[in-house]
Amino acid sequence: MRILVIGGAGYIGAHVAREFLDAGHSVTVYDNLSSGLVQNIFADEEFIEGDIMDFIGLIDVMRQGFDAIVHLAAFKAAGESMLRPEKYAVNNMSGTINILNAAAESGIKYLIFSSSAAVYGEPEYLPIDEKHPVNPANFYGFTKLEIERFFGWYDKLKGLRYAALRYFNAAGYDLNQRVTGLEQNPANLLPIVMEAACGMREDVCVFGDDYDTPDGSGVRDYVHVTDLARGHTAALDTLVRTGSSLTVNLGGGNGISVLEMIESARRITGKDIKYRVTERRPGDPAKMTASSEKARELMGWKALYSDMETIVSSSWKVYKLSKQRAE
Ligand code: WQD
């Protein structure tokens, strides 16, 4: 099939594009390169530099005729979204409305959307399944939830079938090092730990060690980015097979603490990764773990690579390579 991957030059987008290419689809990436990287564009895909705020540009591209769109273009720093909601309102909300309208006008049937565990907010029980109440604790999560609601209406009114994939903590890199772009100014834990291992930063700040968790640091559900990417191809297959929209969690199924992550990284990299404990980060829950049972039932998806060892070692290979190239 012909797939348009919007935001396909970013960290997750590049892995998603790679997965569709590997599955034999033809891929066009549309990305404004604001955080996406030229380095993440593959030789066997078409690339169009463009912005989701450019409705005419979107229509022009979509009229080439695509079977499905994957939409990953968004700002994603939860903390920043609380300080600059207007940036998230315009790009994440208005940009997605442009995509929806352009897709409906171009007769595109299927849309796969990168939603987020941030739609749930503070957990009321664990693991979180899709029946868990949605109550975002930050503006970023609110934009993802509102977009899911738009999709519900466009499904009913325009016949656009969607898969909303609620990512938990994406981490790791392609196992064959085909994606090599490093995230710039990362805010997420593993890239920060990797930067410390490479000597690109002094140490890692551990945001609180007094949570109600076994070692006091925050526990999260890390899902290997290739597992996430496989979730997108599985979602498309499911949309085509069933003709019904779906909303599912994608998580690795293991709760890993910040200190456990640092410890694994020390062992795997052989580097003495320094850390210091600082204040808790506002809005951080103690623990988030996912039930991905619905994804298994509906799409036959399960995480294959989301063990700590694979996540950390696949990241380290890419960071080490990039360090060697820089030297
Ligand atoms: C993980 C853990 C931090 C950085 C975010 C989004 C969420 C999502 C996944 C995408 C927490 C701790 C972090 C650091 C630290 N999905 N930490 N020092 O906040 O769980 O989730 O990505 O949409 O919506 O909010 O991820 O990687 O920032 O944090 O101690 O320098 O690491 O407190 O316990 P988070 P994260």
Short mmCIF file of C-alpha atoms and ligand atoms in Angstrom, two decimals:
data_model
loop_
_atom_site.label_atom_id
_atom_site.label_comp_id
_atom_site.label_asym_id
_atom_site.label_seq_id
_atom_site.Cartn_x
_atom_site.Cartn_y
_atom_site.Cartn_z
CA MET A 1 0.00 0.00 0.00
CA ARG A 2 1.00 3.65 -0.34
CA ILE A 3 1.61 5.21 3.06
CA LEU A 4 2.16 8.87 3.94
CA VAL A 5 4.12 9.22 7.19
CA ILE A 6 3.72 12.74 8.56
CA GLY A 7 6.54 13.42 11.01
CA GLY A 8 8.49 10.51 9.55
CA ALA A 9 11.93 12.09 10.02
CA GLY A 10 11.61 12.13 13.82
CA TYR A 11 12.84 9.50 16.23
CA ILE A 12 9.65 7.41 16.36
CA GLY A 13 8.56 8.40 12.83
CA ALA A 14 11.76 7.07 11.26
CA HIS A 15 11.30 3.71 12.96
CA VAL A 16 7.67 3.62 11.80
CA ALA A 17 8.65 4.47 8.21
CA ARG A 18 11.34 1.76 8.33
CA GLU A 19 8.80 -0.81 9.52
CA PHE A 20 6.34 0.00 6.69
CA LEU A 21 9.19 -0.17 4.15
CA ASP A 22 10.33 -3.52 5.57
CA ALA A 23 6.75 -4.81 5.30
CA GLY A 24 6.81 -4.02 1.57
CA HIS A 25 4.79 -0.78 1.52
CA SER A 26 5.74 2.32 -0.41
CA VAL A 27 6.44 5.26 1.92
CA THR A 28 6.41 9.02 1.52
CA VAL A 29 7.60 11.07 4.48
CA TYR A 30 6.24 14.59 5.05
CA ASP A 31 8.18 16.48 7.71
CA ASN A 32 9.14 20.11 8.38
CA LEU A 33 12.45 19.03 9.97
CA SER A 34 11.79 21.15 13.06
CA SER A 35 12.89 18.22 15.18
CA GLY A 36 13.12 15.57 12.47
CA LEU A 37 16.52 14.95 10.91
CA VAL A 38 17.70 14.54 7.30
CA GLN A 39 19.81 11.69 8.67
CA ASN A 40 16.58 9.81 9.46
CA ILE A 41 15.36 9.84 5.84
CA PHE A 42 15.87 6.54 4.04
CA ALA A 43 17.08 6.11 0.46
CA ASP A 44 14.11 3.87 -0.34
CA GLU A 45 11.41 6.39 0.60
CA GLU A 46 10.18 9.65 -0.90
CA PHE A 47 10.70 12.77 1.19
CA ILE A 48 8.68 15.98 1.05
CA GLU A 49 9.63 18.88 3.27
CA GLY A 50 6.40 20.40 4.49
CA ASP A 51 4.50 21.68 7.47
CA ILE A 52 1.19 20.49 8.92
CA MET A 53 0.16 24.15 9.27
CA ASP A 54 0.22 24.37 5.46
CA PHE A 55 -3.23 23.09 4.48
CA ILE A 56 -2.67 23.62 0.75
CA GLY A 57 0.65 21.77 0.96
CA LEU A 58 -1.07 18.86 2.72
CA ILE A 59 -3.85 18.69 0.12
CA ASP A 60 -1.29 18.77 -2.72
CA VAL A 61 0.59 15.83 -1.23
CA MET A 62 -2.47 13.81 -0.29
CA ARG A 63 -3.94 14.16 -3.77
CA GLN A 64 -1.06 12.01 -5.02
CA GLY A 65 -3.23 9.19 -3.67
CA PHE A 66 -2.39 7.36 -0.45
CA ASP A 67 -4.08 4.35 1.11
CA ALA A 68 -3.23 5.43 4.64
CA ILE A 69 -1.68 8.23 6.67
CA VAL A 70 0.39 7.87 9.79
CA HIS A 71 0.42 11.10 11.78
CA LEU A 72 3.28 11.59 14.24
CA ALA A 73 3.98 15.30 13.78
CA ALA A 74 3.66 16.97 17.17
CA PHE A 75 5.46 18.79 19.92
CA LYS A 76 5.81 16.32 22.77
CA ALA A 77 7.43 17.91 25.81
CA ALA A 78 4.81 17.64 28.53
CA GLY A 79 6.56 20.19 30.80
CA GLU A 80 6.87 22.78 28.03
CA SER A 81 3.19 22.34 27.12
CA MET A 82 2.25 23.75 30.54
CA LEU A 83 4.37 26.86 29.96
CA ARG A 84 3.55 27.39 26.28
CA PRO A 85 0.09 25.88 25.70
CA GLU A 86 -0.47 28.12 22.65
CA LYS A 87 2.40 26.39 20.83
CA TYR A 88 0.76 23.00 21.45
CA ALA A 89 -2.75 24.29 20.67
CA VAL A 90 -1.69 25.63 17.30
CA ASN A 91 0.62 22.88 16.12
CA ASN A 92 -0.83 19.75 17.72
CA MET A 93 -4.52 20.73 17.50
CA SER A 94 -4.80 22.97 14.42
CA GLY A 95 -2.16 20.97 12.55
CA THR A 96 -4.12 17.77 13.12
CA ILE A 97 -7.39 19.41 12.06
CA ASN A 98 -5.63 20.37 8.81
CA ILE A 99 -4.56 16.76 8.34
CA LEU A 100 -8.07 15.47 9.06
CA ASN A 101 -9.69 17.90 6.63
CA ALA A 102 -7.10 17.27 3.91
CA ALA A 103 -7.43 13.50 4.39
CA ALA A 104 -11.23 13.62 4.23
CA GLU A 105 -11.12 15.82 1.13
CA SER A 106 -8.57 13.55 -0.58
CA GLY A 107 -10.63 10.43 0.10
CA ILE A 108 -8.04 8.80 2.35
CA LYS A 109 -9.56 5.87 4.22
CA TYR A 110 -7.23 5.14 7.11
CA LEU A 111 -5.35 7.26 9.61
CA ILE A 112 -2.98 6.02 12.32
CA PHE A 113 -2.26 8.48 15.09
CA SER A 114 0.46 8.64 17.72
CA SER A 115 -1.52 9.23 20.87
CA SER A 116 -0.07 8.99 24.34
CA ALA A 117 -0.33 7.49 27.80
CA ALA A 118 -0.49 11.16 28.83
CA VAL A 119 -4.26 11.06 28.10
CA TYR A 120 -4.74 9.09 31.35
CA GLY A 121 -3.10 11.46 33.83
CA GLU A 122 -2.50 10.27 37.40
CA PRO A 123 -3.16 6.50 37.47
CA GLU A 124 -6.14 5.30 39.50
CA TYR A 125 -5.07 1.67 39.12
CA LEU A 126 -2.31 -0.33 37.43
CA PRO A 127 -1.70 -1.62 34.90
CA ILE A 128 -3.61 1.02 32.95
CA ASP A 129 -6.03 -0.39 30.40
CA GLU A 130 -8.10 1.56 27.90
CA LYS A 131 -11.09 1.64 30.28
CA HIS A 132 -9.05 3.71 32.74
CA PRO A 133 -10.53 7.24 33.11
CA VAL A 134 -8.89 9.85 30.91
CA ASN A 135 -7.87 12.95 32.83
CA PRO A 136 -4.67 14.47 31.38
CA ALA A 137 -2.33 16.08 33.91
CA ASN A 138 -0.70 18.31 31.30
CA PHE A 139 -1.73 20.31 28.24
CA TYR A 140 0.18 17.99 25.90
CA GLY A 141 -1.98 15.05 27.06
CA PHE A 142 -5.09 17.21 26.67
CA THR A 143 -4.23 17.90 23.00
CA LYS A 144 -3.80 14.16 22.35
CA LEU A 145 -7.14 13.36 23.98
CA GLU A 146 -9.02 16.10 22.12
CA ILE A 147 -7.54 14.88 18.84
CA GLU A 148 -8.77 11.35 19.60
CA ARG A 149 -12.24 12.87 20.06
CA PHE A 150 -12.00 14.66 16.71
CA PHE A 151 -11.18 11.31 15.14
CA GLY A 152 -14.33 9.81 16.64
CA TRP A 153 -16.42 12.47 14.88
CA TYR A 154 -14.59 12.23 11.55
CA ASP A 155 -15.09 8.47 11.66
CA LYS A 156 -18.87 8.99 12.02
CA LEU A 157 -19.23 11.95 9.68
CA LYS A 158 -16.58 11.35 7.03
CA GLY A 159 -15.99 7.59 7.18
CA LEU A 160 -12.31 8.11 8.04
CA ARG A 161 -11.22 5.02 10.00
CA TYR A 162 -8.52 5.59 12.60
CA ALA A 163 -6.21 3.82 14.99
CA ALA A 164 -5.22 5.88 18.03
CA LEU A 165 -2.11 4.29 19.52
CA ARG A 166 -1.47 5.36 23.10
CA TYR A 167 2.28 5.09 23.46
CA PHE A 168 3.85 4.52 26.83
CA ASN A 169 7.59 5.34 27.11
CA ALA A 170 9.22 4.87 23.70
CA ALA A 171 12.89 3.91 23.97
CA GLY A 172 15.69 2.08 22.16
CA TYR A 173 16.82 2.11 18.54
CA ASP A 174 16.50 -0.07 15.44
CA LEU A 175 18.32 -3.36 16.12
CA ASN A 176 20.29 -3.04 12.88
CA GLN A 177 21.29 0.59 13.47
CA ARG A 178 19.43 1.82 10.40
CA VAL A 179 18.09 4.81 12.35
CA THR A 180 21.00 6.82 13.67
CA GLY A 181 19.71 10.35 14.31
CA LEU A 182 20.09 11.31 17.96
CA GLU A 183 17.36 13.37 19.57
CA GLN A 184 18.46 16.95 20.07
CA ASN A 185 18.07 18.36 23.61
CA PRO A 186 16.28 15.26 24.87
CA ALA A 187 13.92 15.50 27.84
CA ASN A 188 13.34 11.75 28.18
CA LEU A 189 15.27 9.52 30.53
CA LEU A 190 17.13 7.04 28.31
CA PRO A 191 18.65 9.52 25.82
CA ILE A 192 19.78 11.58 28.82
CA VAL A 193 21.38 8.48 30.37
CA MET A 194 23.05 7.72 27.03
CA GLU A 195 24.39 11.27 26.76
CA ALA A 196 25.89 10.86 30.23
CA ALA A 197 27.46 7.54 29.16
CA CYS A 198 29.01 9.28 26.12
CA GLY A 199 30.39 12.18 28.15
CA MET A 200 28.00 14.61 26.44
CA ARG A 201 26.76 15.61 29.89
CA GLU A 202 28.15 15.45 33.42
CA ASP A 203 25.44 13.39 35.06
CA VAL A 204 21.78 12.42 35.17
CA CYS A 205 19.33 14.17 37.48
CA VAL A 206 17.05 11.64 39.13
CA PHE A 207 13.79 13.47 39.69
CA GLY A 208 12.98 12.28 43.21
CA ASP A 209 13.88 9.13 45.16
CA ASP A 210 11.06 9.30 47.70
CA TYR A 211 8.20 7.92 45.61
CA ASP A 212 6.15 4.99 46.81
CA THR A 213 8.09 2.54 44.62
CA PRO A 214 10.55 -0.23 45.58
CA ASP A 215 13.65 2.00 45.24
CA GLY A 216 11.90 5.37 45.56
CA SER A 217 12.49 6.47 41.95
CA GLY A 218 9.79 6.74 39.26
CA VAL A 219 8.63 3.57 37.52
CA ARG A 220 7.64 3.57 33.84
CA ASP A 221 6.66 1.15 31.12
CA TYR A 222 9.35 1.36 28.42
CA VAL A 223 8.41 0.03 25.01
CA HIS A 224 11.04 -0.57 22.36
CA VAL A 225 10.53 1.81 19.45
CA THR A 226 10.55 -1.09 16.97
CA ASP A 227 7.72 -2.70 18.93
CA LEU A 228 5.88 0.62 18.71
CA ALA A 229 6.58 0.75 14.98
CA ARG A 230 5.27 -2.81 14.58
CA GLY A 231 2.12 -1.57 16.31
CA HIS A 232 1.52 0.79 13.37
CA THR A 233 1.76 -1.88 10.68
CA ALA A 234 -0.44 -4.15 12.80
CA ALA A 235 -2.94 -1.31 13.23
CA LEU A 236 -3.17 -0.76 9.49
CA ASP A 237 -3.68 -4.48 8.85
CA THR A 238 -6.42 -4.47 11.50
CA LEU A 239 -8.17 -1.39 10.09
CA VAL A 240 -8.22 -2.93 6.63
CA ARG A 241 -9.38 -6.31 7.92
CA THR A 242 -12.12 -5.12 10.29
CA GLY A 243 -13.12 -1.76 8.82
CA SER A 244 -13.49 -0.44 12.39
CA SER A 245 -11.55 2.25 14.21
CA LEU A 246 -9.64 1.38 17.37
CA THR A 247 -7.87 2.91 20.36
CA VAL A 248 -5.19 0.85 22.08
CA ASN A 249 -2.30 1.11 24.51
CA LEU A 250 1.17 0.12 23.38
CA GLY A 251 3.44 -0.65 26.30
CA GLY A 252 6.25 -3.08 26.99
CA GLY A 253 4.53 -4.51 30.06
CA ASN A 254 7.43 -4.09 32.53
CA GLY A 255 7.75 -1.47 35.22
CA ILE A 256 11.33 -0.15 35.32
CA SER A 257 12.57 2.45 37.79
CA VAL A 258 14.90 5.34 36.99
CA LEU A 259 17.62 3.81 39.15
CA GLU A 260 17.20 0.40 37.50
CA MET A 261 17.55 2.05 34.11
CA ILE A 262 20.78 3.78 35.17
CA GLU A 263 22.10 0.53 36.65
CA SER A 264 21.40 -1.43 33.41
CA ALA A 265 23.02 1.32 31.39
CA ARG A 266 26.15 1.22 33.59
CA ARG A 267 26.41 -2.53 33.11
CA ILE A 268 25.75 -2.52 29.37
CA THR A 269 27.92 0.47 28.50
CA GLY A 270 30.67 -0.25 31.03
CA LYS A 271 30.62 3.48 31.82
CA ASP A 272 30.41 5.02 35.24
CA ILE A 273 27.21 7.00 34.71
CA LYS A 274 26.95 9.56 37.48
CA TYR A 275 23.64 10.71 38.86
CA ARG A 276 22.34 13.04 41.51
CA VAL A 277 18.92 13.08 43.10
CA THR A 278 17.01 16.33 42.63
CA GLU A 279 13.48 17.53 43.30
CA ARG A 280 10.53 15.65 41.86
CA ARG A 281 9.41 16.91 38.45
CA PRO A 282 5.92 18.46 38.77
CA GLY A 283 3.17 16.30 37.29
CA ASP A 284 5.20 13.05 37.36
CA PRO A 285 3.23 10.06 38.69
CA ALA A 286 5.14 7.55 40.84
CA LYS A 287 4.33 4.65 38.57
CA MET A 288 2.81 4.06 35.12
CA THR A 289 2.45 0.60 33.61
CA ALA A 290 0.32 -0.46 30.69
CA SER A 291 -1.97 -3.31 29.92
CA SER A 292 -1.58 -3.96 26.18
CA GLU A 293 -4.05 -6.83 26.27
CA LYS A 294 -6.45 -4.99 23.92
CA ALA A 295 -3.71 -4.54 21.30
CA ARG A 296 -2.99 -8.26 21.56
CA GLU A 297 -6.66 -9.21 21.16
CA LEU A 298 -7.51 -6.79 18.35
CA MET A 299 -4.26 -6.63 16.39
CA GLY A 300 -2.32 -9.72 17.51
CA TRP A 301 0.40 -7.34 18.74
CA LYS A 302 2.78 -8.00 21.55
CA ALA A 303 6.08 -6.45 22.53
CA LEU A 304 9.05 -8.54 21.37
CA TYR A 305 12.03 -6.29 22.08
CA SER A 306 10.97 -4.31 25.14
CA ASP A 307 13.21 -5.95 27.72
CA MET A 308 15.69 -3.56 29.38
CA GLU A 309 18.69 -5.33 27.87
CA THR A 310 17.52 -4.86 24.27
CA ILE A 311 16.28 -1.31 24.85
CA VAL A 312 19.51 -0.10 26.45
CA SER A 313 21.95 -2.03 24.24
CA SER A 314 20.24 -0.93 21.00
CA SER A 315 20.46 2.70 22.14
CA TRP A 316 24.04 2.37 23.24
CA LYS A 317 25.13 1.01 19.82
CA VAL A 318 23.75 4.13 18.13
CA TYR A 319 25.18 6.57 20.69
CA LYS A 320 28.58 4.85 20.61
CA LEU A 321 28.60 4.96 16.80
CA SER A 322 27.75 8.64 16.80
CA LYS A 323 30.48 9.33 19.38
CA GLN A 324 33.06 7.44 17.30
CA ARG A 325 32.06 9.39 14.18
CA ALA A 326 32.43 12.69 16.02
CA GLU A 327 35.96 11.82 17.20
C1 WQD B 1 10.69 8.81 32.70
C2 WQD B 1 11.07 8.73 34.16
C3 WQD B 1 11.04 10.87 35.25
C4 WQD B 1 14.36 12.57 32.93
C5 WQD B 1 6.85 11.04 28.61
C6 WQD B 1 5.57 11.75 28.27
C7 WQD B 1 4.48 10.72 28.06
C8 WQD B 1 4.97 9.75 27.04
C9 WQD B 1 6.25 9.14 27.31
C10 WQD B 1 4.46 10.16 24.78
C11 WQD B 1 10.20 9.59 35.07
C12 WQD B 1 12.44 10.31 35.21
C13 WQD B 1 13.38 11.73 33.44
C14 WQD B 1 15.46 12.91 33.77
C15 WQD B 1 14.54 11.55 35.52
N1 WQD B 1 4.48 9.42 25.89
N2 WQD B 1 13.46 11.23 34.71
N3 WQD B 1 15.50 12.38 35.04
O1 WQD B 1 7.48 11.69 31.64
O2 WQD B 1 7.30 9.17 31.88
O3 WQD B 1 6.66 10.24 29.78
O4 WQD B 1 7.20 10.18 27.54
O5 WQD B 1 3.71 10.89 24.46
O6 WQD B 1 3.33 11.34 27.68
O7 WQD B 1 5.22 12.62 29.33
O8 WQD B 1 9.04 10.13 30.35
O9 WQD B 1 11.44 9.90 29.93
O10 WQD B 1 10.55 12.13 30.74
O11 WQD B 1 10.61 10.18 32.31
O12 WQD B 1 14.63 11.11 36.67
O13 WQD B 1 16.36 13.67 33.40
O14 WQD B 1 12.40 9.24 34.31
O15 WQD B 1 10.78 11.53 36.46
O16 WQD B 1 10.07 8.91 36.29
P1 WQD B 1 7.60 10.37 31.04
P2 WQD B 1 10.47 10.65 30.76
#
